[in-house]
Coordinates of C-alpha atoms in Angstrom, one line a residue:
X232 CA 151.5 73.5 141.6
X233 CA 148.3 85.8 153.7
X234 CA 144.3 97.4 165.0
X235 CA 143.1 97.6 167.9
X236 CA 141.7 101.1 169.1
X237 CA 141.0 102.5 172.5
X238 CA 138.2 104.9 172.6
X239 CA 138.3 108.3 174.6
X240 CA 136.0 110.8 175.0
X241 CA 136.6 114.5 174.8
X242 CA 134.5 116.6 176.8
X243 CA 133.2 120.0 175.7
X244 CA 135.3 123.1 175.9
X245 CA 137.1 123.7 179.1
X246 CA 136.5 120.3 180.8
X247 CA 138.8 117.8 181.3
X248 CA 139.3 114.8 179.1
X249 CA 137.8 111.7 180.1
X250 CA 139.1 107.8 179.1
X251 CA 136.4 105.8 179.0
X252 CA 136.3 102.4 180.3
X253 CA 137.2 99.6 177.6
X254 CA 133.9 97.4 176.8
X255 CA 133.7 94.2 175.7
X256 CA 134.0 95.2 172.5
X257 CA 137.3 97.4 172.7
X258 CA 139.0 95.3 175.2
X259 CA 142.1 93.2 174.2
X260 CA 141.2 89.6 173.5
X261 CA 142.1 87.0 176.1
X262 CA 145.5 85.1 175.4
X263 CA 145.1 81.8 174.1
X264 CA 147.3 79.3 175.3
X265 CA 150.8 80.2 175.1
X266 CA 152.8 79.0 172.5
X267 CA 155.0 75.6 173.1
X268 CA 157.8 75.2 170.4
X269 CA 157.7 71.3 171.1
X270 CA 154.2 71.5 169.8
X271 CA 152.8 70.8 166.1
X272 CA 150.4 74.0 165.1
X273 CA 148.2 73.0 161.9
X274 CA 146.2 75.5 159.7
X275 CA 143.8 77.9 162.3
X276 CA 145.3 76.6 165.5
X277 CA 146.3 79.6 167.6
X278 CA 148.6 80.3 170.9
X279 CA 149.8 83.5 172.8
X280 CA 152.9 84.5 172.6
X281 CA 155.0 88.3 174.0
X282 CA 151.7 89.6 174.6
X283 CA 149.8 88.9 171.3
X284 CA 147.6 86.0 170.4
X285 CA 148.5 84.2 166.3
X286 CA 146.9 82.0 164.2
X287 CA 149.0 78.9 162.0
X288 CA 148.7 79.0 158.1
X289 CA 149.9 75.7 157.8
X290 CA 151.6 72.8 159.7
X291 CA 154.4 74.2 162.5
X292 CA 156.2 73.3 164.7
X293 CA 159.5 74.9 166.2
X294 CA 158.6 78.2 164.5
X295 CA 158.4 81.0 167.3
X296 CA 155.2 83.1 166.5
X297 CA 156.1 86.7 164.5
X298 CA 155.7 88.1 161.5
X299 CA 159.0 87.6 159.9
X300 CA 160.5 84.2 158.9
X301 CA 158.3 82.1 156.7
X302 CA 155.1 84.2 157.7
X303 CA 153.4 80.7 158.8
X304 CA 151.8 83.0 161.7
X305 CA 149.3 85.9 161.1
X306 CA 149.3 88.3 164.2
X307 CA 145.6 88.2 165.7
X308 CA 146.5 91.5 167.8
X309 CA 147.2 92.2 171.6
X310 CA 145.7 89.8 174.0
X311 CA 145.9 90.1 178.0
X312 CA 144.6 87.6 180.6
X313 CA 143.5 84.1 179.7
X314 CA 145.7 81.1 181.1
X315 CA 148.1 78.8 180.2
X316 CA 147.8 74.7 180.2
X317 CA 150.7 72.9 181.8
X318 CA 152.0 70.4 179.5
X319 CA 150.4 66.8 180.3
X320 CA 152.3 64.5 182.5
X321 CA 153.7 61.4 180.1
X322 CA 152.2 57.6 181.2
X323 CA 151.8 56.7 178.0
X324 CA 152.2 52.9 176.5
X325 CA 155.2 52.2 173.8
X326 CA 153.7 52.1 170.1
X327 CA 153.4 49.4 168.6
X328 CA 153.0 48.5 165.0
X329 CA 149.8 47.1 163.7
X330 CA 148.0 47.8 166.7
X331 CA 144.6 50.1 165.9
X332 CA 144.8 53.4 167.7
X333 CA 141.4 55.2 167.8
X334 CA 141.9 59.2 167.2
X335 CA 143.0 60.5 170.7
X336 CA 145.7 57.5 171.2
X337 CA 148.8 58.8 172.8
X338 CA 151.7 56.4 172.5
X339 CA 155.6 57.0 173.1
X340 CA 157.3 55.7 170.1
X341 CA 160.8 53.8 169.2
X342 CA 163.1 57.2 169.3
X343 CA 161.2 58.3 172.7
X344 CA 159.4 61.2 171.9
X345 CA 154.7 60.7 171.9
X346 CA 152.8 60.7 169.4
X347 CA 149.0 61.7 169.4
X348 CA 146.3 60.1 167.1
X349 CA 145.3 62.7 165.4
X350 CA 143.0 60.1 163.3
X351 CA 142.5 56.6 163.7
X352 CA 144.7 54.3 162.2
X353 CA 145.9 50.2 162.3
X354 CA 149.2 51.1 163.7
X355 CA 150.8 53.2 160.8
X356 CA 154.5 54.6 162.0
X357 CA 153.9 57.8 163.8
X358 CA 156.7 59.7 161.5
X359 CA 155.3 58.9 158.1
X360 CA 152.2 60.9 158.4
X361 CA 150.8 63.9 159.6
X362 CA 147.5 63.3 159.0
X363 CA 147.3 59.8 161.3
X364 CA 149.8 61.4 164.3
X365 CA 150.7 64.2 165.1
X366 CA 154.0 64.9 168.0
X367 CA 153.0 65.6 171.3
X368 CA 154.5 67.4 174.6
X369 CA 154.3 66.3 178.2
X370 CA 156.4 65.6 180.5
X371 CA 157.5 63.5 183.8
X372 CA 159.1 60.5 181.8
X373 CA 160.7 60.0 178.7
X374 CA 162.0 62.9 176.3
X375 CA 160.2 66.1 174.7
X376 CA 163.0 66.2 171.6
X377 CA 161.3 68.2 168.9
X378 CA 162.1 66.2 165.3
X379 CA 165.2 66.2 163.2
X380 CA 166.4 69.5 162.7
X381 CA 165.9 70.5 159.8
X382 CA 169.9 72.1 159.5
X383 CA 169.9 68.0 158.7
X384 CA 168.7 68.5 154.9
X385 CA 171.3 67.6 153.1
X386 CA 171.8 70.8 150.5
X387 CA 172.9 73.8 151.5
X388 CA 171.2 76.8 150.2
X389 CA 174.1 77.5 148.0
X390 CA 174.1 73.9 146.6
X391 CA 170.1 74.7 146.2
X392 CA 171.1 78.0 144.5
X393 CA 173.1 76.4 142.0
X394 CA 170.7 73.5 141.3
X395 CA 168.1 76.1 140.3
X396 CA 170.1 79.4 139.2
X397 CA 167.0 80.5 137.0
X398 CA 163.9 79.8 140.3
X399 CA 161.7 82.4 140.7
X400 CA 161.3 83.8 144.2
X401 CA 158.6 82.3 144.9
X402 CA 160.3 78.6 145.2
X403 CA 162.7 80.2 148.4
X404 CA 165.1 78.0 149.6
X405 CA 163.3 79.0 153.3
X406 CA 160.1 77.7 151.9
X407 CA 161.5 74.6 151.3
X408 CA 163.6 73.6 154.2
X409 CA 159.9 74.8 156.7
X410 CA 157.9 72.0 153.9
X411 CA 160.8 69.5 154.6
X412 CA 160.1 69.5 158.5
X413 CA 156.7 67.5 158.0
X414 CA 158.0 64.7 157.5
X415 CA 161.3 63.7 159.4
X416 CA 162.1 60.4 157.3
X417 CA 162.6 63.1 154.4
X418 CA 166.0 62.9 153.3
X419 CA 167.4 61.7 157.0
X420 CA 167.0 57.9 156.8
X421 CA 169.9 56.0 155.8
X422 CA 173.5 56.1 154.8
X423 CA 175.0 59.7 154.2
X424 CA 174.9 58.4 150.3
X425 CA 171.6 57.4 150.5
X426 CA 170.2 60.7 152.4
X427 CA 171.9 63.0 149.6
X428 CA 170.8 60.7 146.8
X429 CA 167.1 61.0 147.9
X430 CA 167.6 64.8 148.2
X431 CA 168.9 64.6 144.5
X432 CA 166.3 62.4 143.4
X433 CA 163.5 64.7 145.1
X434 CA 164.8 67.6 143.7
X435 CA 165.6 66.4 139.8
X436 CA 161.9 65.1 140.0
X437 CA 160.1 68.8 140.5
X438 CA 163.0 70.5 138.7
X439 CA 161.2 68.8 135.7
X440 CA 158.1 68.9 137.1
X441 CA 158.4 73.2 137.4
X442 CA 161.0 73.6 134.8
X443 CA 163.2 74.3 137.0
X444 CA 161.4 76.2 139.8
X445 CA 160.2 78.6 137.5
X446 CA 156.3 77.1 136.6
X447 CA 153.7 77.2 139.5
X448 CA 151.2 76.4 137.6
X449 CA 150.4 74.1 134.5
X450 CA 150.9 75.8 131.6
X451 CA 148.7 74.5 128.8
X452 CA 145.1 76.2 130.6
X453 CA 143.3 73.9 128.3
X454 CA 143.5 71.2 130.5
X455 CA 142.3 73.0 133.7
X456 CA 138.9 71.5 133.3
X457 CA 140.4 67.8 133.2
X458 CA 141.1 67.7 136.7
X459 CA 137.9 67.0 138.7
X460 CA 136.6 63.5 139.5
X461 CA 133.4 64.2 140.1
X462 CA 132.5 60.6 141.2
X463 CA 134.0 61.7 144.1
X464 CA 131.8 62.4 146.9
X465 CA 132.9 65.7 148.2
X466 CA 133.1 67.1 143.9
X467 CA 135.0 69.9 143.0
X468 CA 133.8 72.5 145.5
X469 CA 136.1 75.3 144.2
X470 CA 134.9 74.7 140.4
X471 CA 135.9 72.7 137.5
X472 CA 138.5 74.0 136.4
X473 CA 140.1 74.5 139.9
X474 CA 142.3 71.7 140.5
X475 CA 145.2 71.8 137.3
X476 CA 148.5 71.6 138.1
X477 CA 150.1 73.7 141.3
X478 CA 153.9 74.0 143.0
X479 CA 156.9 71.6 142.5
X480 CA 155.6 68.6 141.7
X481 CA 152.5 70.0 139.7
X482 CA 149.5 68.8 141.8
X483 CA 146.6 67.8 140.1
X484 CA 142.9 66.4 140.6
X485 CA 140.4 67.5 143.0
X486 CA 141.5 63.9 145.3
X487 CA 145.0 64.8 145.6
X488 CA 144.0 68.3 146.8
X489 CA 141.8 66.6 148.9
X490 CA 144.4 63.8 150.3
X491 CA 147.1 66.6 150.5
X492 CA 145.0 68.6 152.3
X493 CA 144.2 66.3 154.6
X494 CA 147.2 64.9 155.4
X495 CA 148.9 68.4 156.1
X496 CA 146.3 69.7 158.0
X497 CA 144.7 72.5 155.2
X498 CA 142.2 72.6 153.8
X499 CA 143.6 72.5 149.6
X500 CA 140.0 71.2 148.3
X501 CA 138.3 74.4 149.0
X502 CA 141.5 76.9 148.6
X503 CA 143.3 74.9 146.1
X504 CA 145.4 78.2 145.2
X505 CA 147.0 78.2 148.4
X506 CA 149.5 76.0 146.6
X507 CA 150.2 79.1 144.1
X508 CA 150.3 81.9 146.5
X509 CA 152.3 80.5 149.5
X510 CA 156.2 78.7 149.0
X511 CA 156.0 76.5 152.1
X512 CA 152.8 75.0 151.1
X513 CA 153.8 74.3 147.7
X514 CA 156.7 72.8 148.7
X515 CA 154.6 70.6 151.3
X516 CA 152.6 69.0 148.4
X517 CA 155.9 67.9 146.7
X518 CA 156.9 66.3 150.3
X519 CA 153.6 64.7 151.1
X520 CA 153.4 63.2 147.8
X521 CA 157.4 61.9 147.5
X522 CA 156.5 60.2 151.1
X523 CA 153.1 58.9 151.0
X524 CA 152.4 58.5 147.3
X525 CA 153.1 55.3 145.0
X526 CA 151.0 56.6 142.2
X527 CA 151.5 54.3 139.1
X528 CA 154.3 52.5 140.8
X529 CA 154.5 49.9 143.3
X530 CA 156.2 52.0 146.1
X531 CA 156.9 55.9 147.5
X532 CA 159.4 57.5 145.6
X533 CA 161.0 57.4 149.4
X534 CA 160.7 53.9 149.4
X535 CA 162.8 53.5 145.9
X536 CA 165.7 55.5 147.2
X537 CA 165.7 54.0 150.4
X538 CA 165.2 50.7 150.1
X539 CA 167.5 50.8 147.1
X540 CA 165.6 51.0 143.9
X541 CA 167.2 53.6 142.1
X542 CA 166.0 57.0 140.6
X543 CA 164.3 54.8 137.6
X544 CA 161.5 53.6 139.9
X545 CA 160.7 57.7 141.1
X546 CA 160.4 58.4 138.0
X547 CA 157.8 55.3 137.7
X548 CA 156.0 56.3 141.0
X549 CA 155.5 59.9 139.9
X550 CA 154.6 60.0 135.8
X551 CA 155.5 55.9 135.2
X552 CA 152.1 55.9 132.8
X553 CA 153.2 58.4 130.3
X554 CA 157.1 57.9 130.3
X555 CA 158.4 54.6 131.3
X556 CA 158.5 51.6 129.2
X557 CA 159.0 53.6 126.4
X558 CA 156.1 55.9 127.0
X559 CA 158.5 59.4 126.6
X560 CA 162.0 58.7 126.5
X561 CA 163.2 62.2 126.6
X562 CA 161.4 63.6 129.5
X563 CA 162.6 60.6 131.4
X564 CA 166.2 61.3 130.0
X565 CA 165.4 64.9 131.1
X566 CA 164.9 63.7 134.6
X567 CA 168.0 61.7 134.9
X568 CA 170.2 64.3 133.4
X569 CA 168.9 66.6 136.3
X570 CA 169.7 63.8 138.7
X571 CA 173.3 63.6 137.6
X572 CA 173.6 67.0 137.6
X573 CA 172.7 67.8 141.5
X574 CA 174.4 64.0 142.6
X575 CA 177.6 65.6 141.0
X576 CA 177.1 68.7 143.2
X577 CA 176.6 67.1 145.9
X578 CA 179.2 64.8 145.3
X579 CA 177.8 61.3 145.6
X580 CA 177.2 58.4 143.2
X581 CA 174.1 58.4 141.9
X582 CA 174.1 54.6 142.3
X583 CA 172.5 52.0 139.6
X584 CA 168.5 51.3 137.8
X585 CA 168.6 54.9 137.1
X586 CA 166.4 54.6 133.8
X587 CA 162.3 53.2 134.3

């Protein structure tokens, strides 16, 4: 491969009716801090916002609190009081690459918007991953931006809509453009060309992977149990059978729930079905895994578009062992033939080494 009552009392008969005072325990909660649509909001961070106090499903940013949109926000109920903390005041030293950061580093990087550690790291680039840094608001110098827009993904939803005319619901074109916000290289680095090509690469690659954004889950249940390492040290907390394939790009084994998880900010070794039951988060694995992923390969399936590589080499990166040099011709053909087809809608080459 998510009430709050007031309590009166009624006096007997003929006597007037009494509200009693609210308690501690039937009193509104007190706001949390108010929401900031600069800020990132991972799984069970909270904010205030008109009134009510919300919890994040997943990663956010940019994504006013409500109930509607991509339901990334559960609605904790009225809140009243509380305060609010001012954004912090921006002194922060330029990034610079190689350098260790301990968790906590702040650090204004090359397109002038900060960065916070959110773990320690030798100087990784503070837009590849969510799990090392995470974007961060203050003010009195430099700029507050929020990331690419996401408008910047380069297929519409009716290009989308005609890539995948037989998707299930489930794999909503809304879903994906809220995954595609995690990581701002996606699709946005590069040549026009380039940009579309990656799109079309990303999206050939889980159209086989889902058959077409129809499977979220690994069909053949026999090999459910396959999937759990248990050398490694954490095990297979949700069972053995727990961690088969989920969502676009079919995530499997208990250490890629446990990387994905990590990097995104959810927790996907304990509540690996979160993949199956919620679109954005499905999509997010496919995203995490094109940008941070060289599996059999040598490099990210970013990396091959970008850097010029060709579609052959995602196809290595993502399920080389089984189907390149020879290993399954016809799912690789499979692949490419999808790759053609959504170049051709989007109307760009789809440039050389297509074949791994």
């Amino acid at each position: 491969m998510l009430s709050i009552l007031a309590t009166i009392g009624v006096a007997v008969a003929g006597a007037a009716v009494a509200i009693l005072p609210m308690t501690a325990s039937n009193a509104a909660e007190a706001c949390t801090t108010a929401y900031s649509g600069s800020a990132v909001y991972t799984s069970g961070q909270r904010a205030s916002h008109s009134g009510r106090n919300w919890t994040a499903k997943w990663w956010t940013q940019g994504e006013t609190p409500s109930t509607a949109g991509t339901g990334v926000w559960a609605d904790n109920g009225a809140c009243g009081g509380g305060t609010t903390n001012p954004p912090a005041t921006c002194n922060h030293p330029n990034w610079v690459a190689g350098q260790f950061y301990p968790a906590g580093s702040i650090v204004r990087y090359t397109n002038g918007q900060y960065y916070r550690a959110t773990n320690e790291n030798p100087g990784y680039d503070p837009v590849i991953s969510t799990w090392y840094w995470s974007p961060y608001t203050c003010t009195g110098g430099g700029t507050t931006n929020p990331p690419t827009n996401p408008g910047s993904f380069p297929v519409t939803e009716a290009q989308f809509n005609q890539m995948f005319p037989n998707r299930i619901a489930f794999y909503s074109y809304a879903g994906l453009i809220d995954a595609v916000k995690k990581y701002p290289a996606f699709t946005t680095t590069g040549s026009d060309t380039v940009k579309k090509q990656e799109a079309a690469a990303f999206l050939a690659n889980i159209n086989h992977e889902s058959g077409g954004l129809v499977y979220v889950e690994e069909i053949n249940q026999a090999n459910w149990p396959l999937y759990c390492d248990r050398s490694q040290p954490y095990g297979c907390p949700a069972g053995q059978s727990a961690y088969h394939g989920r969502g676009p790009i079919q995530l499997s084994w208990n250490f890629n729930y446990k990387a994905a998880g990590d990097a995104l900010g959810i927790d996907l070794l304990n509540n690996p079905d979160r993949v199956k039951n919620e679109s954005s988060i499905a999509y997010q694995t496919a995203v995490w895994y094109w940008m941070t992923q060289r599996g059999p390969g040598t490099m990210t399936p970013h990396d091959a578009i970008v850097n010029g590589r060709g579609f052959g080499e995602t196809i290595r990166s993502i399920n080389g062992s089984l189907e390149c040099n020879g290993g399954n011709p016809a799912q690789v053909q499979s692949r490419v033939d999808a790759y053609h087809r959504f170049t051709g809608i989007l109307g760009v080459s789809p440039g050389g080494n297509l074949y791994c």
